[in-house]
Each structure stands twice: as C-alpha cells, then as structure tokens.
PDB file of C-alpha atoms and ligand atoms in Angstrom:
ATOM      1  CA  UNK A   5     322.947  38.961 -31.164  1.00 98.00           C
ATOM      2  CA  UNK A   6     321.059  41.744 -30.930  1.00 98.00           C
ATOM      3  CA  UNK A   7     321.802  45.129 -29.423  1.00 98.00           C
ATOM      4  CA  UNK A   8     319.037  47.043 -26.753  1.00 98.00           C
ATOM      5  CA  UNK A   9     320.217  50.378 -25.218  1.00 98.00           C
ATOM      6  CA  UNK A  10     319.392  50.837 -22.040  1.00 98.00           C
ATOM      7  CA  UNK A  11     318.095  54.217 -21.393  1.00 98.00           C
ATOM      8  CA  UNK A  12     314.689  56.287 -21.603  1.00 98.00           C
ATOM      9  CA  UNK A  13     316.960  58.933 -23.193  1.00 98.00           C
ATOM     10  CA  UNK A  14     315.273  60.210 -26.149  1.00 97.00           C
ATOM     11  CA  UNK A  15     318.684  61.737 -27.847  1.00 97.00           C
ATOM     12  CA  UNK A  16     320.723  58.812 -26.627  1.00 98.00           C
ATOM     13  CA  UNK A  17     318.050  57.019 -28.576  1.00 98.00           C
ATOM     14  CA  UNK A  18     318.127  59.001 -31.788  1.00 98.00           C
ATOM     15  CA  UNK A  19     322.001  58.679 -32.011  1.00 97.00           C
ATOM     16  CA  UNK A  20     322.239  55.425 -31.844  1.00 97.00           C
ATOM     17  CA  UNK A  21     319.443  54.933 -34.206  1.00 97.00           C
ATOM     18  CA  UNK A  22     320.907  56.436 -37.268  1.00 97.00           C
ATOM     19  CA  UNK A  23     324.288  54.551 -36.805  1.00 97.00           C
ATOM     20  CA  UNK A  24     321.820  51.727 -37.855  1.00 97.00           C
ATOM     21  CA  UNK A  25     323.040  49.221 -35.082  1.00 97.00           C
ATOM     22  CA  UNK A  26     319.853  49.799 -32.826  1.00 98.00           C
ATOM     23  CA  UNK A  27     317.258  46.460 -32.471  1.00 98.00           C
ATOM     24  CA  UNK A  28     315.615  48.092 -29.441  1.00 98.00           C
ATOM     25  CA  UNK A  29     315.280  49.666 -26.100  1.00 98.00           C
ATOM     26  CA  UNK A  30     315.005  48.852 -22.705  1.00 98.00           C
ATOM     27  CA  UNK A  31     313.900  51.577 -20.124  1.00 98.00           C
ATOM     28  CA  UNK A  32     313.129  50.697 -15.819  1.00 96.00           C
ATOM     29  CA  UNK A  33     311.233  53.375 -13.661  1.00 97.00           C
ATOM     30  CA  UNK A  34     315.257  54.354 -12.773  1.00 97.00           C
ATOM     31  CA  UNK A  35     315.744  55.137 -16.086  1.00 97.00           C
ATOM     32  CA  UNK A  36     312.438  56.788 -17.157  1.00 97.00           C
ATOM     33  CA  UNK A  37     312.158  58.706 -13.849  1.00 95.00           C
ATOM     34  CA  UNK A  38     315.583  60.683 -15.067  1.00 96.00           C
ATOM     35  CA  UNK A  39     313.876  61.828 -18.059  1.00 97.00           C
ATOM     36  CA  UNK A  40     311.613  64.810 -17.937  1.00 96.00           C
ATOM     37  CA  UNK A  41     307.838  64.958 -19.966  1.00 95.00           C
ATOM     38  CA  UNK A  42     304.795  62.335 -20.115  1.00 96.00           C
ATOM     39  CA  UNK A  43     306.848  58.583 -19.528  1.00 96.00           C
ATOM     40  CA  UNK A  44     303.473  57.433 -21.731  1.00 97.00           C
ATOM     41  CA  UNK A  45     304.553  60.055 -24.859  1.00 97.00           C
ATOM     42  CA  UNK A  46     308.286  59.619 -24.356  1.00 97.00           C
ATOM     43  CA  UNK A  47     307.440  55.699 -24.513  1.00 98.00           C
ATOM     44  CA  UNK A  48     305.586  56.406 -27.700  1.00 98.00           C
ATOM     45  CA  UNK A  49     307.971  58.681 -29.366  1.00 98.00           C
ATOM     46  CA  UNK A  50     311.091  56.056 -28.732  1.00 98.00           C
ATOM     47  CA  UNK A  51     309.066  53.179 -30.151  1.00 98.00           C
ATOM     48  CA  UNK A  52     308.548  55.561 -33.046  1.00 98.00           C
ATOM     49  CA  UNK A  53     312.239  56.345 -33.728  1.00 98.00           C
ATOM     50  CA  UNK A  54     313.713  52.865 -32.932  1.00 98.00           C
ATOM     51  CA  UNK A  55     310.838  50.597 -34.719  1.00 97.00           C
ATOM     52  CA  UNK A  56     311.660  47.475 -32.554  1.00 98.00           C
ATOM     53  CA  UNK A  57     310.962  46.256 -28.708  1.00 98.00           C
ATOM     54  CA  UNK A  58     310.815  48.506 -26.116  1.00 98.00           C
ATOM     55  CA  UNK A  59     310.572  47.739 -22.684  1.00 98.00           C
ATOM     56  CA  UNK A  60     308.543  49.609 -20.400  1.00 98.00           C
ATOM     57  CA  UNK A  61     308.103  48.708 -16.638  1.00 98.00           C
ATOM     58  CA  UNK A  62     305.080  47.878 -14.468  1.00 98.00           C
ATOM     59  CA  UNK A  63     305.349  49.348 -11.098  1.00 98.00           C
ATOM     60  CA  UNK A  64     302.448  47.687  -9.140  1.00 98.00           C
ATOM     61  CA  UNK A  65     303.311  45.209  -6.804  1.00 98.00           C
ATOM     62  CA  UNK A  66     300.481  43.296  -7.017  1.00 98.00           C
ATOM     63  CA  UNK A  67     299.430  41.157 -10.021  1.00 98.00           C
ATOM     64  CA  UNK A  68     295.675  42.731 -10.921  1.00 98.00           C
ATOM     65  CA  UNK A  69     297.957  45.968 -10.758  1.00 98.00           C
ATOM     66  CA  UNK A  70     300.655  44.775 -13.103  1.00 98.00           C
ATOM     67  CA  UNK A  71     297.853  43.362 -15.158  1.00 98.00           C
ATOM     68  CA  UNK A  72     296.906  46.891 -14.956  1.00 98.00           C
ATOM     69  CA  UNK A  73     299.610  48.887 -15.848  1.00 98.00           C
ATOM     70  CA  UNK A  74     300.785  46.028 -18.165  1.00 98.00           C
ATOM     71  CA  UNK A  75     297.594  46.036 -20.814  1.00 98.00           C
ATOM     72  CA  UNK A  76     297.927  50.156 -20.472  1.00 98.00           C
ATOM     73  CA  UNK A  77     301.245  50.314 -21.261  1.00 98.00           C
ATOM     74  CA  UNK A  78     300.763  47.792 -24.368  1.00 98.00           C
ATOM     75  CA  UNK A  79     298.155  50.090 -25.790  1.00 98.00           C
ATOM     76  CA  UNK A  80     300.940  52.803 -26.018  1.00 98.00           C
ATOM     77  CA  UNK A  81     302.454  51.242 -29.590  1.00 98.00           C
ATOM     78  CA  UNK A  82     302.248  47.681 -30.760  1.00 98.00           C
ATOM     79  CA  UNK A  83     306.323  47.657 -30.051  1.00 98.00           C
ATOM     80  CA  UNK A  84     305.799  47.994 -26.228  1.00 98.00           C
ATOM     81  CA  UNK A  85     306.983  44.821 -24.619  1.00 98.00           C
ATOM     82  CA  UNK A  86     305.496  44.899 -20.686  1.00 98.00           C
ATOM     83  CA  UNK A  87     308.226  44.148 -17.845  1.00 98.00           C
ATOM     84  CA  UNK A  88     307.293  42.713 -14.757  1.00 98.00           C
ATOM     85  CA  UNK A  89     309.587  41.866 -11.980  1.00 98.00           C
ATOM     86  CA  UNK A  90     310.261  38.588 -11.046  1.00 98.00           C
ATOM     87  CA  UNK A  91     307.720  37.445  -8.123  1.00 98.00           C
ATOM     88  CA  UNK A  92     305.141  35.126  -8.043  1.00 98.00           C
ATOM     89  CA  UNK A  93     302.917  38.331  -8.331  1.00 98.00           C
ATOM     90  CA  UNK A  94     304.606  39.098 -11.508  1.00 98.00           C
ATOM     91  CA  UNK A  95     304.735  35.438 -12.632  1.00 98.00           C
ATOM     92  CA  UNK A  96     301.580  35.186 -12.892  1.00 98.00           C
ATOM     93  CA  UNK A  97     301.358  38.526 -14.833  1.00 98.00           C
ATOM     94  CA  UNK A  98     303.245  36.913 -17.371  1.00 98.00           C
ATOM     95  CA  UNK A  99     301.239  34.215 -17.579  1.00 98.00           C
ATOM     96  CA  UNK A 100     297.843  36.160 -18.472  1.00 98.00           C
ATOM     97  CA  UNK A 101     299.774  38.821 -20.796  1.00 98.00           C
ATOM     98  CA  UNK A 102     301.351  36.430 -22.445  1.00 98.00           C
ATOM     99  CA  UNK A 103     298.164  34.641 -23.275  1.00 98.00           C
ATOM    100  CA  UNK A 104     296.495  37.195 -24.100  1.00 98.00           C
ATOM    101  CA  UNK A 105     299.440  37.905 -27.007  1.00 98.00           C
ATOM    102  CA  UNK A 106     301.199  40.439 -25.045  1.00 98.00           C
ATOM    103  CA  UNK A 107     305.184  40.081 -25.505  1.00 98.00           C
ATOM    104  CA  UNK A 108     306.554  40.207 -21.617  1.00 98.00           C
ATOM    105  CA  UNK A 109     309.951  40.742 -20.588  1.00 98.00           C
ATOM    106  CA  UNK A 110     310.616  39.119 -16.867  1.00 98.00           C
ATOM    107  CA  UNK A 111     313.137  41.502 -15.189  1.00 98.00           C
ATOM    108  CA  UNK A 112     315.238  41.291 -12.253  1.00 98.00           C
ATOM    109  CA  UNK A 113     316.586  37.813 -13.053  1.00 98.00           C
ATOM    110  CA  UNK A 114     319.210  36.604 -10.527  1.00 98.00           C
ATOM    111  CA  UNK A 115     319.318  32.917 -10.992  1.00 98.00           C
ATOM    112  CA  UNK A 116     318.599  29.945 -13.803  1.00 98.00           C
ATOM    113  CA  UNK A 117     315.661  28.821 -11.804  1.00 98.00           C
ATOM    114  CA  UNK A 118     314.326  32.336 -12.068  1.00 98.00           C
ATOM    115  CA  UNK A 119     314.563  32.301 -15.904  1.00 98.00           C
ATOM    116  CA  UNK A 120     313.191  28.410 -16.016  1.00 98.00           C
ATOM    117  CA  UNK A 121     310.069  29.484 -14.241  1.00 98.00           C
ATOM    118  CA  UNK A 122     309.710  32.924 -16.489  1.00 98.00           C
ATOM    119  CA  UNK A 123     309.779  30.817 -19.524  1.00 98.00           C
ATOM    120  CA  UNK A 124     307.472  28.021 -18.147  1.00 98.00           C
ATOM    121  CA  UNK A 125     305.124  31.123 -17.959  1.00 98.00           C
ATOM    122  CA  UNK A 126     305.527  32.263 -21.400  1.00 98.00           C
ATOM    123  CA  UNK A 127     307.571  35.224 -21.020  1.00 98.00           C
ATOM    124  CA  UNK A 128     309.148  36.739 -24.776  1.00 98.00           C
ATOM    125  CA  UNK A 129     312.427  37.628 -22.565  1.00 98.00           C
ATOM    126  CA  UNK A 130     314.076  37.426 -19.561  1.00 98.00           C
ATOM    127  CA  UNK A 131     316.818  39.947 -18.191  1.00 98.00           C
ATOM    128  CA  UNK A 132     319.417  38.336 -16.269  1.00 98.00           C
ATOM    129  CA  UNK A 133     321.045  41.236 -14.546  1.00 98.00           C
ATOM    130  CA  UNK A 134     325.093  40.149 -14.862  1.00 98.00           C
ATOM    131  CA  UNK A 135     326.733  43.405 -13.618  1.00 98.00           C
ATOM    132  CA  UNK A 136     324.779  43.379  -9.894  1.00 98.00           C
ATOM    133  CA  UNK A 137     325.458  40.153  -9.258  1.00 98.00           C
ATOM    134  CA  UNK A 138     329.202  40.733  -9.953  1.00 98.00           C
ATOM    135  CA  UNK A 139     328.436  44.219  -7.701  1.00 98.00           C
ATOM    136  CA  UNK A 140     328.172  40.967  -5.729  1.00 98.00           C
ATOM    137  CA  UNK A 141     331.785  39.262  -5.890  1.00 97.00           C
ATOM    138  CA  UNK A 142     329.862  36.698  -7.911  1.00 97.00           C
ATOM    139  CA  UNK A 143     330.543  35.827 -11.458  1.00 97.00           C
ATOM    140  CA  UNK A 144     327.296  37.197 -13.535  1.00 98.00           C
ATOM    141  CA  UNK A 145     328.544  36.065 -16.788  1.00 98.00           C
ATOM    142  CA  UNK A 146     327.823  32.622 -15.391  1.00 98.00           C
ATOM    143  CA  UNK A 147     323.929  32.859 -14.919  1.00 98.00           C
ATOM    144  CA  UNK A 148     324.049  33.568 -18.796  1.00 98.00           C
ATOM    145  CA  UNK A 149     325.756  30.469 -19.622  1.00 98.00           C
ATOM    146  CA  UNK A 150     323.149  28.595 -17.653  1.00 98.00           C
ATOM    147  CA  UNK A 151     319.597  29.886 -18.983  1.00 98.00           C
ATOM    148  CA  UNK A 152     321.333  29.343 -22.509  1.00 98.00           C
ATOM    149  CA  UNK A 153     322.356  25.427 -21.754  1.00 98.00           C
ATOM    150  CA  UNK A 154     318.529  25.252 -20.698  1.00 98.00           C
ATOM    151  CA  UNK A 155     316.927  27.218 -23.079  1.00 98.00           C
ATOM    152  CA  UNK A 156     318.597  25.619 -25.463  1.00 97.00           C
ATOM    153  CA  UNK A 157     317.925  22.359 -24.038  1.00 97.00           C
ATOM    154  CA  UNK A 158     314.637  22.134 -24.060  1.00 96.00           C
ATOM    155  CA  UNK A 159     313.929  24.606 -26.822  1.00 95.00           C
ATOM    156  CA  UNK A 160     312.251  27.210 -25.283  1.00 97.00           C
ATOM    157  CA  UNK A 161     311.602  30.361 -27.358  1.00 97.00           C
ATOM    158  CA  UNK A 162     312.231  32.775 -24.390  1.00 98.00           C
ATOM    159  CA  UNK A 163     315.225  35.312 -25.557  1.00 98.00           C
ATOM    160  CA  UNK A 164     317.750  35.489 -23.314  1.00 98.00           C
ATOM    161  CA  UNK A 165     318.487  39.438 -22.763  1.00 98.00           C
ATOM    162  CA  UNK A 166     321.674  40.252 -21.002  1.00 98.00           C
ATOM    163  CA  UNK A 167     321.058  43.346 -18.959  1.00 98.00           C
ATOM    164  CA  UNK A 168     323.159  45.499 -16.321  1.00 98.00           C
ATOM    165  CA  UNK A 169     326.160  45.470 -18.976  1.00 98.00           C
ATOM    166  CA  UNK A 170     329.122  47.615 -17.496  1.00 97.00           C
ATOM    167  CA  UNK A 171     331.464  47.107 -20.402  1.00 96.00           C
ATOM    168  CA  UNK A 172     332.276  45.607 -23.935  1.00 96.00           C
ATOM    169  CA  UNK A 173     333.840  42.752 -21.912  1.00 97.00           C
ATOM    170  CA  UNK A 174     330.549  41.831 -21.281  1.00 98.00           C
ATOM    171  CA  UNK A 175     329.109  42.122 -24.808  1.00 98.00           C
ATOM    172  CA  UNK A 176     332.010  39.730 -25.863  1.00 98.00           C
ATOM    173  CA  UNK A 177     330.941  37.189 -23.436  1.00 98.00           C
ATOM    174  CA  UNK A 178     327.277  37.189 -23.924  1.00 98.00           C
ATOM    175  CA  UNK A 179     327.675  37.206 -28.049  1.00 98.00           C
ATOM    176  CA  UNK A 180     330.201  33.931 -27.420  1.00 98.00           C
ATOM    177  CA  UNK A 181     327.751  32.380 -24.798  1.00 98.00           C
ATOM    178  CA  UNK A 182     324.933  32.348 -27.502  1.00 98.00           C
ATOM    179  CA  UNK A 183     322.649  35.101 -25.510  1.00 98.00           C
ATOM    180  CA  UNK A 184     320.119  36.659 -27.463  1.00 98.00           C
ATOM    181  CA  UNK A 185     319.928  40.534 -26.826  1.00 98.00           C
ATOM    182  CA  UNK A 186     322.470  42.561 -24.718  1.00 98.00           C
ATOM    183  CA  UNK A 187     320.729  45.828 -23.542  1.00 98.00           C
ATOM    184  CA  UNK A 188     324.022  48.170 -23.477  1.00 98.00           C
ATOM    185  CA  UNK A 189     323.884  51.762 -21.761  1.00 98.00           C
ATOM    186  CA  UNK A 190     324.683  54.464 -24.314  1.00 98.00           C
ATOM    187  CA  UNK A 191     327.976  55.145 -22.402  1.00 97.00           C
ATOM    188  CA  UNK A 192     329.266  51.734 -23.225  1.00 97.00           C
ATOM    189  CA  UNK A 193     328.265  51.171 -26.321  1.00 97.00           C
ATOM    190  CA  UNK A 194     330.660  54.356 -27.070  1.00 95.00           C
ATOM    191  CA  UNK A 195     332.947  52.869 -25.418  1.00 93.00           C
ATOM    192  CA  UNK A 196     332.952  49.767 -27.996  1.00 91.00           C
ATOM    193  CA  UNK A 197     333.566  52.583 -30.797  1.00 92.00           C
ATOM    194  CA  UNK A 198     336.848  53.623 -29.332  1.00 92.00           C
ATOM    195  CA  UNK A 199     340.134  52.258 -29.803  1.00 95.00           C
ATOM    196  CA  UNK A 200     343.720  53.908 -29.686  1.00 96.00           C
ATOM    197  CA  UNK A 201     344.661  51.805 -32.989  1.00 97.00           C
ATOM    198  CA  UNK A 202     342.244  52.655 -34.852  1.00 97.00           C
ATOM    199  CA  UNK A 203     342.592  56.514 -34.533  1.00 96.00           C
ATOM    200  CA  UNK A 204     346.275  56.129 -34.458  1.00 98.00           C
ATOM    201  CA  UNK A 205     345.425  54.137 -37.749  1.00 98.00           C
ATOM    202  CA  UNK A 206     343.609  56.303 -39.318  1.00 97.00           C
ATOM    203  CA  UNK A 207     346.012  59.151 -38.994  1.00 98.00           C
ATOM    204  CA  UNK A 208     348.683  57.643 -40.528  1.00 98.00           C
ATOM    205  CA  UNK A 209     346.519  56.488 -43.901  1.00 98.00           C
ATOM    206  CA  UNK A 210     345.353  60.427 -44.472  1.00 98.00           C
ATOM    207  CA  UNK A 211     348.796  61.923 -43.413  1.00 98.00           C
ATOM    208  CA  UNK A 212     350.498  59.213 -46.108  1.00 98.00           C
ATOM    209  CA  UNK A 213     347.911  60.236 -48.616  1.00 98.00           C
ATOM    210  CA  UNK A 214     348.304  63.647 -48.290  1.00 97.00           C
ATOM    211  CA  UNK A 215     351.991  63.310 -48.340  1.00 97.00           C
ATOM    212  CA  UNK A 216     351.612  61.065 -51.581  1.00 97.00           C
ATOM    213  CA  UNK A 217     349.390  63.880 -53.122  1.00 96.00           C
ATOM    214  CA  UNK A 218     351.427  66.665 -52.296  1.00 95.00           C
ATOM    215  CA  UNK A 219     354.493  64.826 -53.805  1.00 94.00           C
ATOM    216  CA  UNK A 220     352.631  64.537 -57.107  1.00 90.00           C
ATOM    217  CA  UNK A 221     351.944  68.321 -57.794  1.00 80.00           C
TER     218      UNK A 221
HETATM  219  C1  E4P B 318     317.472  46.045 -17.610  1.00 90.78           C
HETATM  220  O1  E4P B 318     316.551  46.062 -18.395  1.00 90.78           O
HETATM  221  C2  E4P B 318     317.768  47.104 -16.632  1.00 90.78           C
HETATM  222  O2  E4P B 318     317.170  48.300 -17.087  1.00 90.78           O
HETATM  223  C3  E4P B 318     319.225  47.424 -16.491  1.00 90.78           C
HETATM  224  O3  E4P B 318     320.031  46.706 -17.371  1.00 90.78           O
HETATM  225  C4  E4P B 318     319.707  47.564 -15.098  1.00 90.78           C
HETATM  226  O4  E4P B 318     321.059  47.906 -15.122  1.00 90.78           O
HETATM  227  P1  E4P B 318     321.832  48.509 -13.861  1.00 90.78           P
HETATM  228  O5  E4P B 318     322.183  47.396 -12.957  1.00 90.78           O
HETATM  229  O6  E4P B 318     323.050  49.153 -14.461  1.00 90.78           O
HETATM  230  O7  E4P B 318     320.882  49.503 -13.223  1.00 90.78           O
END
C-alpha cells in the first residue's frame, strides 16, 4: 500500500521525504489555503521534493471551469494529478482529462456507487473519505471494503485512495482491506512512529550495554 500525506505543508513534506516512506501527496483548497506563497510554486516545489503524485484541486464548479483549472494545474509538473469533486460536473471532467492522458483523482467519495461511476469515467483514483462519514455515526471503513470487492471484480485499474485518515487504526484497516494508497496527515503518521515499548525497549538495550562496557574496563 502506498503512503500519501495529506497536507500542502512544504516542511511536513520534506520530513517525511527523507525518512524514505513518502509515495506522494495529496493537498484540497483547505489544505493549500493554510499555507502562505504562490499555491502554483508551492505545488511545483512539493512535486519536486516528493517525485511522485500530487494532488491538486480544481475549484470551479462548473465542468469547462474544472476543465480549466484542471489542464492549468497539469502544466505545473508532469506529477500533478487533477482532483475534481464528485458531481456530474466533475464527472464529466474526468472523462475529458482522462482522455486526454491526464491522471484524475475523483474526490469527495461517499458511497461505492460514487467510486463505480468515477472509474466508469476513467479516473487514476478515487478518495473515499472514511473519517467524515464516521464524523457521521457510520462505519467509513466499510465504503473501502466495497469499491475494493468491485474494483477488484471487474478489474478496474482505478486506485483506491483512502483519505480523511484520523488514526493508524485506519491505516491497519485499509492495508488489510487491499486499498491502494492511504493519504495520512503528518500528525498521524507520527503517531504510527510512537510506541511506549519501543522507547521503553530501547532504553533498556543501551543502559545493559553500557553497564556491560563499564564492567569490562
Ligand atoms: C483527501 O484528499 C482530503 O484532502 C482529506 O483526506 C480530507 O480529510 P479531512 O476529512 O480530515 O479534511
């Protein structure tokens, strides 16, 4: 499975870059609206450090808009992957960038018939958004399950990329459900670093050694 951050953070970005465990980057006008500078340049610079996908979001409404925006923003770096939300507007999007050998991801994905439709239309990925809809009191883990068993069963190349991740618990469950990509804020993916035992762990093997060394001289 692959690992996305989710962020338009260029630091956030750089960190998790040289750990080596970076694939990509998702960003949403949220996310890039946080970040101060040219979105275009910061777009360009991230594509630059993390040499993989990276999404970046139409904002017109309409689909000559996101048609638009969308064949603007792919001229940024050959990495750029356009998003468009899921409406028939943005549906159809998909369809012409697609064609026309642009890699689209379809965002705002609440339910299987969502991602069937924004595969039918050629899109590279869909995002599933699993921690909203359990904002929700609804399972969002589920959804995933479901665009797999039909991706899978009809052998569609759309990626399944599990977005709105809240915690490792999720990572877990998409990697066992088969998904794709998980696109991880940084804040969680540092989470997934951390665990008592391992620092409790590793104090004990250096305070041993030491002892050992000390006992030697
Ligand atoms: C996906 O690409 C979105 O940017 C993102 O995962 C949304 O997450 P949120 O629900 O935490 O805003």
């Amino acid at each position: 499975m692959k690992l996305f951050v989710d962020t338009g953070n260029l630091k956030e970005i750089e960190g998790l870059a040289a750990l080596g465990i970076l694939d990509g980057v998702t960003t949403n006008p949220s996310l890039l609206a946080k970040e101060s500078g040219d979105y275009k340049q910061n777009l360009k610079q991230i594509c630059q450090i993390v040499q993989g996908p990276v999404s970046a979001e139409v904002v017109a409404t309409d689909t000559a808009g996101m048609l638009r925006e969308g064949r603007e923003l792919a001229k940024i770096d050959p990495h750029i992957v356009v998003k468009v939300p899921f409406t028939k507007d943005g549906v159809k999007a998909c369809k012409t960038l697609a064609a026309e050998g642009t890699k689209v991801n379809v965002t705002l994905i609440f339910s299987a018939t969502q991602a069937w439709l924004a595969a039918k239309v050629g899109a590279s990925y869909v995002s599933p958004f699993v921690g909203r809809l359990d904002d929700i009191a609804t399972t969002g883990m589920n959804l995933i399950r479901e665009i797999v068993d039909i991706f899978d069963n009809f052998e569609y190349s759309t990626e399944v990329l599990v977005a709105s991740v809240r915690n490792p618990i999720h990572i877990v469950e998409a990697a066992r459900m088969g998904a794709d990509v998980v696109t991880v804020p940084a804040a969680v993916i540092e989470q997934s670093f951390k665990h008592p035992l391992t620092d409790i762990g590793l104090e004990k093997f250096l305070k041993d050694w030491e002892k050992a060394q000390a006992a030697k001289v």
